[in-house]
Short mmCIF file of C-alpha atoms and ligand atoms in Angstrom, two decimals:
data_model
loop_
_atom_site.label_atom_id
_atom_site.label_comp_id
_atom_site.label_asym_id
_atom_site.label_seq_id
_atom_site.Cartn_x
_atom_site.Cartn_y
_atom_site.Cartn_z
CA MET A 15 42.55 -33.22 -22.17
CA ILE A 16 42.24 -30.44 -19.59
CA ALA A 17 45.88 -29.52 -20.04
CA ALA A 18 45.32 -29.27 -23.80
CA THR A 19 42.21 -27.14 -23.28
CA LEU A 20 44.06 -24.85 -20.91
CA ARG A 21 47.02 -24.54 -23.27
CA THR A 22 44.82 -23.44 -26.14
CA GLN A 23 42.78 -21.20 -23.87
CA ALA A 24 45.81 -19.64 -22.19
CA ALA A 25 46.29 -17.37 -25.17
CA SER A 26 42.81 -16.02 -24.70
CA GLY A 27 43.32 -15.56 -20.99
CA LEU A 28 41.88 -18.57 -19.14
CA ARG A 29 44.01 -20.14 -16.45
CA ARG A 30 43.92 -21.73 -13.01
CA VAL A 31 43.83 -19.34 -10.08
CA ASP A 32 47.18 -18.45 -8.55
CA LEU A 33 46.13 -17.53 -5.01
CA GLY A 34 49.13 -15.35 -4.17
CA ARG A 35 48.72 -13.33 -7.33
CA ASP A 36 44.93 -13.25 -7.84
CA LEU A 37 43.17 -13.18 -4.46
CA ALA A 38 42.80 -9.39 -4.08
CA ALA A 39 41.76 -9.00 -7.73
CA ILE A 40 39.14 -11.76 -7.37
CA ALA A 41 37.78 -9.95 -4.28
CA ASP A 42 37.46 -6.73 -6.32
CA LEU A 43 35.75 -8.56 -9.18
CA ILE A 44 33.25 -10.30 -6.88
CA GLU A 45 32.43 -7.03 -5.15
CA LEU A 46 31.81 -5.33 -8.49
CA CYS A 47 29.76 -8.10 -10.10
CA PHE A 48 27.61 -8.91 -7.04
CA GLN A 49 27.16 -5.42 -5.60
CA SER A 50 23.37 -5.51 -5.99
CA SER A 51 22.91 -8.82 -4.11
CA MET A 52 25.80 -8.85 -1.61
CA ASP A 53 24.79 -9.07 2.07
CA ALA A 54 26.86 -8.36 5.20
CA GLY A 55 28.26 -11.92 5.15
CA GLY A 56 29.39 -11.50 1.54
CA ARG A 57 31.03 -8.17 2.29
CA ALA A 58 32.84 -9.69 5.27
CA THR A 59 34.13 -12.51 3.04
CA VAL A 60 35.40 -10.07 0.42
CA ASN A 61 37.21 -8.07 3.12
CA GLU A 62 38.68 -11.26 4.55
CA MET A 63 39.95 -12.18 1.08
CA ARG A 64 41.70 -8.80 0.82
CA SER A 65 43.35 -9.23 4.24
CA LEU A 66 44.44 -12.76 3.37
CA SER A 67 45.89 -11.59 0.05
CA ARG A 68 48.57 -9.79 2.08
CA MET A 69 49.81 -13.05 3.64
CA GLY A 70 52.23 -13.67 0.76
CA PRO A 71 53.79 -17.14 0.54
CA LEU A 72 51.88 -18.33 3.62
CA LEU A 73 48.66 -18.34 1.60
CA GLY A 74 49.33 -21.69 -0.06
CA LEU A 75 49.86 -23.25 3.35
CA MET A 76 46.73 -21.65 4.79
CA ALA A 77 44.65 -22.92 1.87
CA LEU A 78 45.31 -26.48 3.08
CA GLY A 79 43.08 -25.89 6.11
CA ASP A 80 40.67 -23.25 4.83
CA ASP A 81 37.78 -24.27 2.57
CA MET A 82 37.28 -20.76 1.22
CA LEU A 83 40.90 -20.38 0.13
CA LYS A 84 41.02 -23.96 -1.12
CA GLY A 85 37.92 -23.37 -3.26
CA ILE A 86 39.20 -20.13 -4.73
CA GLY A 87 42.57 -21.77 -5.45
CA GLN A 88 40.89 -24.65 -7.29
CA GLY A 89 38.97 -22.27 -9.53
CA PHE A 90 39.76 -20.48 -12.77
CA VAL A 91 40.23 -16.87 -13.83
CA TRP A 92 40.01 -15.00 -17.10
CA GLU A 93 42.87 -12.54 -17.48
CA GLU A 94 42.86 -9.65 -19.91
CA ALA A 95 45.89 -7.38 -20.30
CA GLY A 96 47.19 -8.59 -16.95
CA ARG A 97 43.90 -7.95 -15.08
CA VAL A 98 41.61 -10.57 -13.62
CA MET A 99 38.29 -10.08 -15.46
CA GLY A 100 36.49 -13.35 -14.86
CA ASN A 101 36.31 -16.01 -12.15
CA VAL A 102 34.82 -19.33 -11.09
CA THR A 103 35.38 -20.79 -7.62
CA LEU A 104 35.12 -24.54 -6.91
CA PHE A 105 34.54 -25.30 -3.21
CA PRO A 106 34.39 -28.78 -1.72
CA ALA A 107 30.77 -29.04 -0.48
CA ARG A 108 30.17 -29.69 3.22
CA VAL A 109 28.28 -32.95 2.71
CA PRO A 110 28.74 -36.34 4.39
CA PRO A 111 31.67 -38.22 2.79
CA GLU A 112 29.47 -41.06 1.48
CA LEU A 113 27.55 -38.56 -0.70
CA GLY A 114 30.65 -36.98 -2.14
CA PRO A 115 32.78 -35.69 -3.50
CA VAL A 116 30.39 -32.84 -4.29
CA THR A 117 31.63 -29.45 -5.49
CA VAL A 118 30.01 -26.04 -5.01
CA VAL A 119 30.35 -23.79 -8.04
CA ALA A 120 30.42 -20.18 -6.83
CA ASN A 121 31.64 -16.66 -7.58
CA VAL A 122 30.83 -17.03 -11.28
CA ALA A 123 31.60 -13.52 -12.46
CA VAL A 124 32.75 -11.66 -15.56
CA HIS A 125 33.64 -7.97 -15.47
CA PRO A 126 30.76 -5.90 -16.95
CA ASP A 127 33.09 -4.53 -19.67
CA LEU A 128 33.72 -8.05 -21.00
CA GLN A 129 30.32 -9.68 -20.58
CA ARG A 130 28.54 -11.33 -23.54
CA ARG A 131 31.77 -12.42 -25.23
CA GLY A 132 31.61 -16.07 -24.23
CA ILE A 133 33.99 -15.75 -21.27
CA GLY A 134 31.47 -16.93 -18.66
CA ARG A 135 30.64 -19.97 -20.74
CA GLN A 136 34.33 -20.85 -21.28
CA LEU A 137 35.11 -20.46 -17.58
CA MET A 138 32.21 -22.75 -16.70
CA GLU A 139 33.00 -25.35 -19.38
CA THR A 140 36.63 -25.57 -18.26
CA SER A 141 35.60 -25.79 -14.60
CA LEU A 142 33.16 -28.62 -15.30
CA GLU A 143 35.71 -30.49 -17.38
CA ALA A 144 38.21 -30.20 -14.52
CA LEU A 145 35.62 -31.46 -12.03
CA ARG A 146 34.69 -34.38 -14.27
CA ALA A 147 38.37 -35.35 -14.59
CA SER A 148 38.90 -35.08 -10.83
CA GLY A 149 36.19 -37.65 -10.05
CA THR A 150 33.70 -35.25 -8.51
CA ARG A 151 30.30 -36.90 -8.30
CA CYS A 152 28.22 -33.79 -8.81
CA ALA A 153 28.33 -29.99 -8.90
CA ILE A 154 25.81 -27.79 -7.10
CA LEU A 155 25.14 -24.07 -7.21
CA GLN A 156 22.59 -21.47 -6.19
CA VAL A 157 21.43 -18.64 -8.40
CA ASP A 158 19.02 -15.76 -7.75
CA HIS A 159 15.69 -16.89 -9.21
CA ASP A 160 15.44 -13.75 -11.36
CA ASN A 161 19.01 -13.97 -12.74
CA ASP A 162 17.83 -15.32 -16.12
CA VAL A 163 21.20 -14.93 -17.85
CA ALA A 164 23.09 -17.06 -15.33
CA ARG A 165 20.25 -19.56 -14.94
CA ARG A 166 20.03 -20.17 -18.70
CA LEU A 167 23.81 -20.49 -18.93
CA TYR A 168 23.80 -23.20 -16.25
CA GLU A 169 20.85 -24.99 -17.84
CA ARG A 170 22.60 -25.13 -21.21
CA LEU A 171 25.64 -26.64 -19.47
CA GLY A 172 23.44 -29.44 -18.11
CA PHE A 173 22.49 -28.18 -14.62
CA LYS A 174 18.99 -29.18 -13.50
CA PRO A 175 16.87 -27.12 -11.10
CA GLU A 176 16.35 -28.85 -7.74
CA ARG A 177 14.13 -26.44 -5.82
CA THR A 178 13.70 -22.72 -5.17
CA TRP A 179 14.17 -21.44 -1.63
CA HIS A 180 13.27 -18.22 0.15
CA GLN A 181 15.73 -16.90 2.72
CA TRP A 182 13.92 -15.19 5.60
CA ARG A 183 15.12 -13.12 8.51
CA ARG A 184 13.50 -11.60 11.60
CA GLY A 185 15.36 -9.04 13.70
CA PRO A 186 15.70 -9.48 17.48
CA SER A 187 14.05 -6.14 18.27
CA GLN A 188 10.69 -7.07 16.74
CA SER A 189 7.79 -7.64 19.12
CA VAL A 190 7.27 -11.06 20.71
CA PRO A 191 3.81 -12.54 20.02
CA SER A 192 1.64 -14.07 22.71
CA ARG A 193 0.87 -17.77 22.65
CA GLY A 194 -2.19 -18.76 20.62
CA ALA A 195 -4.86 -20.01 23.03
CA THR A 196 -5.70 -23.20 21.14
CA ALA A 197 -2.28 -23.88 19.62
CA PRO A 198 -1.04 -27.49 19.67
CA ARG A 199 1.69 -28.13 22.21
CA LEU A 200 5.36 -28.57 21.33
CA THR A 201 7.54 -30.99 23.27
CA LEU A 202 11.24 -31.70 23.14
CA ARG A 203 11.97 -34.42 20.61
CA PRO A 204 13.30 -37.52 22.35
CA ALA A 205 16.63 -38.52 20.81
CA ASN A 206 15.37 -42.05 20.04
CA ARG A 207 12.56 -40.77 17.79
CA TRP A 208 14.84 -39.29 15.13
CA ARG A 209 13.94 -41.98 12.56
CA GLU A 210 10.26 -40.97 12.64
CA GLU A 211 11.25 -37.36 12.13
CA TYR A 212 13.53 -38.42 9.28
CA ALA A 213 10.66 -40.32 7.63
CA LEU A 214 8.49 -37.19 7.86
CA ALA A 215 11.25 -35.04 6.35
CA GLU A 216 11.61 -37.53 3.47
CA ARG A 217 8.06 -36.60 2.46
CA VAL A 218 8.47 -32.82 2.55
CA PHE A 219 12.18 -32.41 1.80
CA PRO A 220 12.96 -35.29 -0.60
CA GLN A 221 16.61 -35.70 -1.48
CA ALA A 222 15.68 -35.61 -5.20
CA ARG A 223 14.76 -31.96 -4.64
CA GLY A 224 17.86 -31.09 -2.68
CA GLY A 225 16.90 -32.23 0.82
CA LEU A 226 16.72 -29.75 3.67
CA GLY A 227 18.35 -26.82 1.92
CA TRP A 228 21.68 -25.46 0.80
CA GLN A 229 24.41 -28.05 1.50
CA ARG A 230 21.95 -29.88 3.76
CA PRO A 231 21.22 -33.19 2.04
CA LEU A 232 18.61 -35.38 3.65
CA HIS A 233 20.93 -37.49 5.77
CA PRO A 234 20.80 -38.93 9.30
CA ARG A 235 23.55 -36.52 10.38
CA GLU A 236 20.97 -33.71 10.33
CA PHE A 237 18.74 -35.64 12.73
CA THR A 238 20.99 -37.42 15.17
CA ARG A 239 24.39 -37.01 16.73
CA SER A 240 26.64 -39.49 18.45
CA PRO A 241 27.55 -38.32 21.97
CA TRP A 242 31.07 -37.64 20.68
CA GLN A 243 29.79 -35.45 17.82
CA ALA A 244 27.55 -33.57 20.26
CA VAL A 245 30.55 -32.83 22.50
CA LEU A 246 32.62 -31.63 19.54
CA GLU A 247 29.78 -29.40 18.35
CA GLY A 248 29.26 -28.03 21.84
CA LEU A 249 32.96 -27.19 22.12
CA GLY A 250 32.67 -25.40 18.78
CA GLY A 251 29.76 -23.37 20.16
CA THR A 252 26.98 -25.04 18.14
CA THR A 253 23.73 -26.13 19.75
CA VAL A 254 20.69 -27.65 18.10
CA GLU A 255 17.35 -27.74 19.94
CA ARG A 256 14.55 -29.87 18.50
CA TRP A 257 10.85 -29.82 19.27
CA ILE A 258 7.95 -31.79 17.83
CA VAL A 259 4.17 -31.64 17.64
CA LEU A 260 2.37 -34.94 18.16
CA ASP A 261 -1.05 -36.00 16.87
CA VAL A 262 -1.83 -38.69 19.45
CA ASP A 263 1.61 -40.34 19.18
CA ARG A 264 2.49 -39.52 15.58
CA ILE A 265 5.00 -36.73 14.77
CA VAL A 266 3.19 -34.22 12.54
CA GLY A 267 5.48 -31.23 12.90
CA ALA A 268 9.03 -30.40 13.91
CA LEU A 269 10.98 -27.28 14.71
CA TRP A 270 14.77 -27.07 14.99
CA ALA A 271 16.82 -24.13 16.21
CA ARG A 272 20.53 -24.22 15.45
CA THR A 273 22.72 -21.61 17.03
CA SER A 274 26.44 -21.20 16.66
CA LEU A 275 28.80 -18.64 18.12
CA THR A 276 30.15 -17.62 14.74
CA ALA A 277 26.87 -17.49 12.77
CA GLY A 278 25.45 -14.55 14.74
CA GLN A 279 21.92 -15.78 14.12
CA THR A 280 19.68 -18.73 14.94
CA GLN A 281 18.77 -20.92 12.00
CA LEU A 282 15.27 -22.40 12.17
CA THR A 283 14.04 -25.45 10.30
CA LEU A 284 10.29 -26.06 9.95
CA ILE A 285 8.91 -29.48 9.03
CA VAL A 286 5.15 -29.94 8.68
CA HIS A 287 3.37 -33.16 7.73
CA PRO A 288 1.54 -32.70 4.37
CA ASP A 289 -1.83 -33.44 6.06
CA TRP A 290 -1.18 -30.64 8.54
CA GLN A 291 0.03 -28.00 6.10
CA GLY A 292 -1.65 -24.66 6.77
CA ARG A 293 -2.49 -25.69 10.36
CA LEU A 294 0.86 -25.95 12.16
CA GLU A 295 3.16 -23.30 10.69
CA ASP A 296 1.87 -20.50 12.95
CA THR A 297 2.32 -22.71 16.00
CA LEU A 298 5.93 -23.58 15.15
CA ILE A 299 6.94 -20.01 14.26
CA ASN A 300 5.13 -18.50 17.25
CA TYR A 301 6.89 -20.96 19.57
CA ALA A 302 10.30 -20.30 18.02
CA ILE A 303 10.01 -16.53 18.45
CA ARG A 304 8.83 -16.75 22.06
CA ARG A 305 11.28 -19.50 23.05
CA LEU A 306 14.30 -17.77 21.53
CA ALA A 307 13.40 -14.14 22.33
CA ALA A 308 15.84 -13.96 25.24
CA ASP A 309 18.79 -14.78 22.93
CA TYR A 310 18.48 -11.44 21.12
CA ARG A 311 19.75 -12.96 17.89
CA PRO A 312 18.12 -12.60 14.49
CA LEU A 313 16.16 -15.64 13.36
CA ALA A 314 16.90 -17.01 9.90
CA VAL A 315 14.88 -19.53 7.89
CA GLU A 316 15.64 -21.15 4.54
CA HIS A 317 12.37 -22.66 3.30
CA PRO A 318 10.98 -23.90 -0.05
CA ALA A 319 9.33 -21.12 -2.07
CA ASP A 320 6.65 -23.60 -3.20
CA ASP A 321 5.29 -23.92 0.38
CA LEU A 322 2.68 -21.15 0.35
CA ALA A 323 1.36 -21.90 3.85
CA ALA A 324 4.83 -21.39 5.37
CA THR A 325 5.44 -18.27 3.27
CA LEU A 326 2.23 -16.67 4.54
CA ALA A 327 2.90 -17.65 8.15
CA LEU A 328 6.46 -16.28 8.06
CA GLU A 329 5.15 -13.00 6.63
CA ARG A 330 2.45 -12.83 9.32
CA TYR A 331 5.14 -13.08 11.99
CA GLY A 332 7.24 -10.28 10.52
CA PHE A 333 9.92 -12.32 8.75
CA VAL A 334 11.40 -10.44 5.80
CA LYS A 335 12.25 -12.23 2.57
CA ARG A 336 15.87 -11.43 1.76
CA ARG A 337 16.58 -13.55 -1.30
CA THR A 338 15.00 -16.21 -3.44
CA LEU A 339 17.52 -18.69 -4.74
CA GLN A 340 17.19 -21.57 -7.14
CA HIS A 341 19.38 -24.55 -6.31
CA MET A 342 20.78 -26.42 -9.32
CA ARG A 343 22.69 -29.62 -9.72
CA LEU A 344 24.77 -31.39 -12.35
CA ASP A 345 25.57 -35.09 -11.96
CA PHE A 346 28.69 -36.28 -13.72
C1 LIG B 16 26.49 -14.55 -15.57
C2 LIG B 16 27.78 -14.05 -16.21
C3 LIG B 16 28.95 -14.70 -15.47
C4 LIG B 16 27.82 -14.48 -17.67
O1 LIG B 16 29.10 -14.14 -18.19
P1 LIG B 16 29.31 -13.74 -19.75
O2 LIG B 16 30.75 -13.80 -20.02
O3 LIG B 16 28.61 -12.48 -20.02
O4 LIG B 16 28.53 -14.94 -20.43
P2 LIG B 16 28.74 -15.44 -21.91
O5 LIG B 16 29.15 -14.31 -22.81
O6 LIG B 16 29.59 -16.66 -21.91
O7 LIG B 16 27.25 -15.83 -22.27
C5 LIG B 16 26.67 -17.00 -21.80
C6 LIG B 16 25.30 -17.08 -22.39
O8 LIG B 16 24.47 -16.09 -21.78
C7 LIG B 16 23.93 -15.22 -22.77
N1 LIG B 16 23.97 -13.87 -22.22
C8 LIG B 16 25.00 -13.28 -21.58
N2 LIG B 16 24.65 -12.06 -21.18
C9 LIG B 16 23.37 -11.87 -21.59
C10 LIG B 16 22.45 -10.80 -21.45
N3 LIG B 16 22.78 -9.69 -20.82
N4 LIG B 16 21.22 -10.98 -21.98
C11 LIG B 16 20.87 -12.11 -22.59
N5 LIG B 16 21.71 -13.16 -22.75
C12 LIG B 16 22.94 -13.02 -22.25
C13 LIG B 16 24.85 -15.33 -23.97
O9 LIG B 16 24.19 -15.05 -25.17
C14 LIG B 16 25.29 -16.78 -23.88
O10 LIG B 16 24.31 -17.60 -24.47
P3 LIG B 16 24.77 -18.92 -25.29
O11 LIG B 16 25.37 -19.85 -24.28
O12 LIG B 16 23.50 -19.41 -25.89
O13 LIG B 16 25.76 -18.46 -26.29
C15 LIG B 16 27.87 -12.50 -16.16
O14 LIG B 16 26.71 -11.97 -16.72
C16 LIG B 16 28.06 -11.93 -14.75
O15 LIG B 16 29.18 -11.84 -14.24
N6 LIG B 16 26.96 -11.50 -14.13
C17 LIG B 16 27.01 -10.87 -12.80
C18 LIG B 16 27.34 -11.90 -11.72
C19 LIG B 16 26.36 -13.06 -11.74
O16 LIG B 16 25.16 -12.86 -11.78
N7 LIG B 16 26.91 -14.29 -11.68
C20 LIG B 16 26.11 -15.50 -11.59
C21 LIG B 16 25.88 -15.82 -10.16
S1 LIG B 16 25.03 -17.34 -9.92
#
């Protein structure tokens, strides 16, 4: 069925990506189509794609161990007069195996000269058909909340909105606040209390709404590590510190700080019991800034846009909203 679709569409320019031939052109297309929203990480990825495109026949081999290359290679392009003018990338999502296979749909782009001719829709339809045939359980994507064209396209193809998330960042040179005099105390979370923390997260980050964030399904792996996994993570330069706030002996708030050598920033996660919303956010954020000030790394937070109390607290502490992304999902 897919082969037949591709044969008929080949005449009009739709085909699978050929990494050796297309990688540099896909980098150019992504840069052009996403210039208004591309951050430093995106620019670094585009430059990496250009460098890799010079690897010649080795590329195919490298794609076996590199998720970015693998994803681009599994995608589709639209070619017009020998030029790559449209693209969809299909990455394997980094989710626990028992939840998968899940595919990330990314780099959906059509050259501005060819937009509104049905190319984006055809690229997406063919990609989804290929995913369905490959046994993928579901496809996920994120789209800027104000990108109405792309959002409507995905909705018409069957994607459902999960949740909208703000991405926040606070630079390391901003001032460090003093501790609030009456603030509740944070303590390190004992490893054996992860199930209570998980139960709390189920209430505020339900899996039906996408869990803890982008490619972070609500799953025990986010809460607990076997000693072996902890060693592996440590060797890879990743550390996760976890603190909680107790009301008598009940966990009512949690703060995680994940740092990795390669990320160049510390990722914070804030979890506040619904009964304590509006009362704990300042405490958690204040603690995170003071506790991590000596690291001199930017702090990053991905948090639901519907949580007004957290939004206001992050703004109060000088976090800047960088993007607002809607997460969408299509189950096959
Ligand atoms: C989103 C994008 C890939 C769509 O590609 P495209 O080839 O123009 O899309 P199509 O021509 O197949 O149109 C798809 C639908 O969107 C509608 N549409 C496309 N451009 C539109 C516009 N500027 N205004 C209103 N509707 C528009 C079409 O009418 C069509 O509707 P239909 O499905 O009811 O027929 C393209 O606009 C793009 O590359 N944008 C910049 C990058 C981007 O934002 N990518 C999405 C990231 S998540």
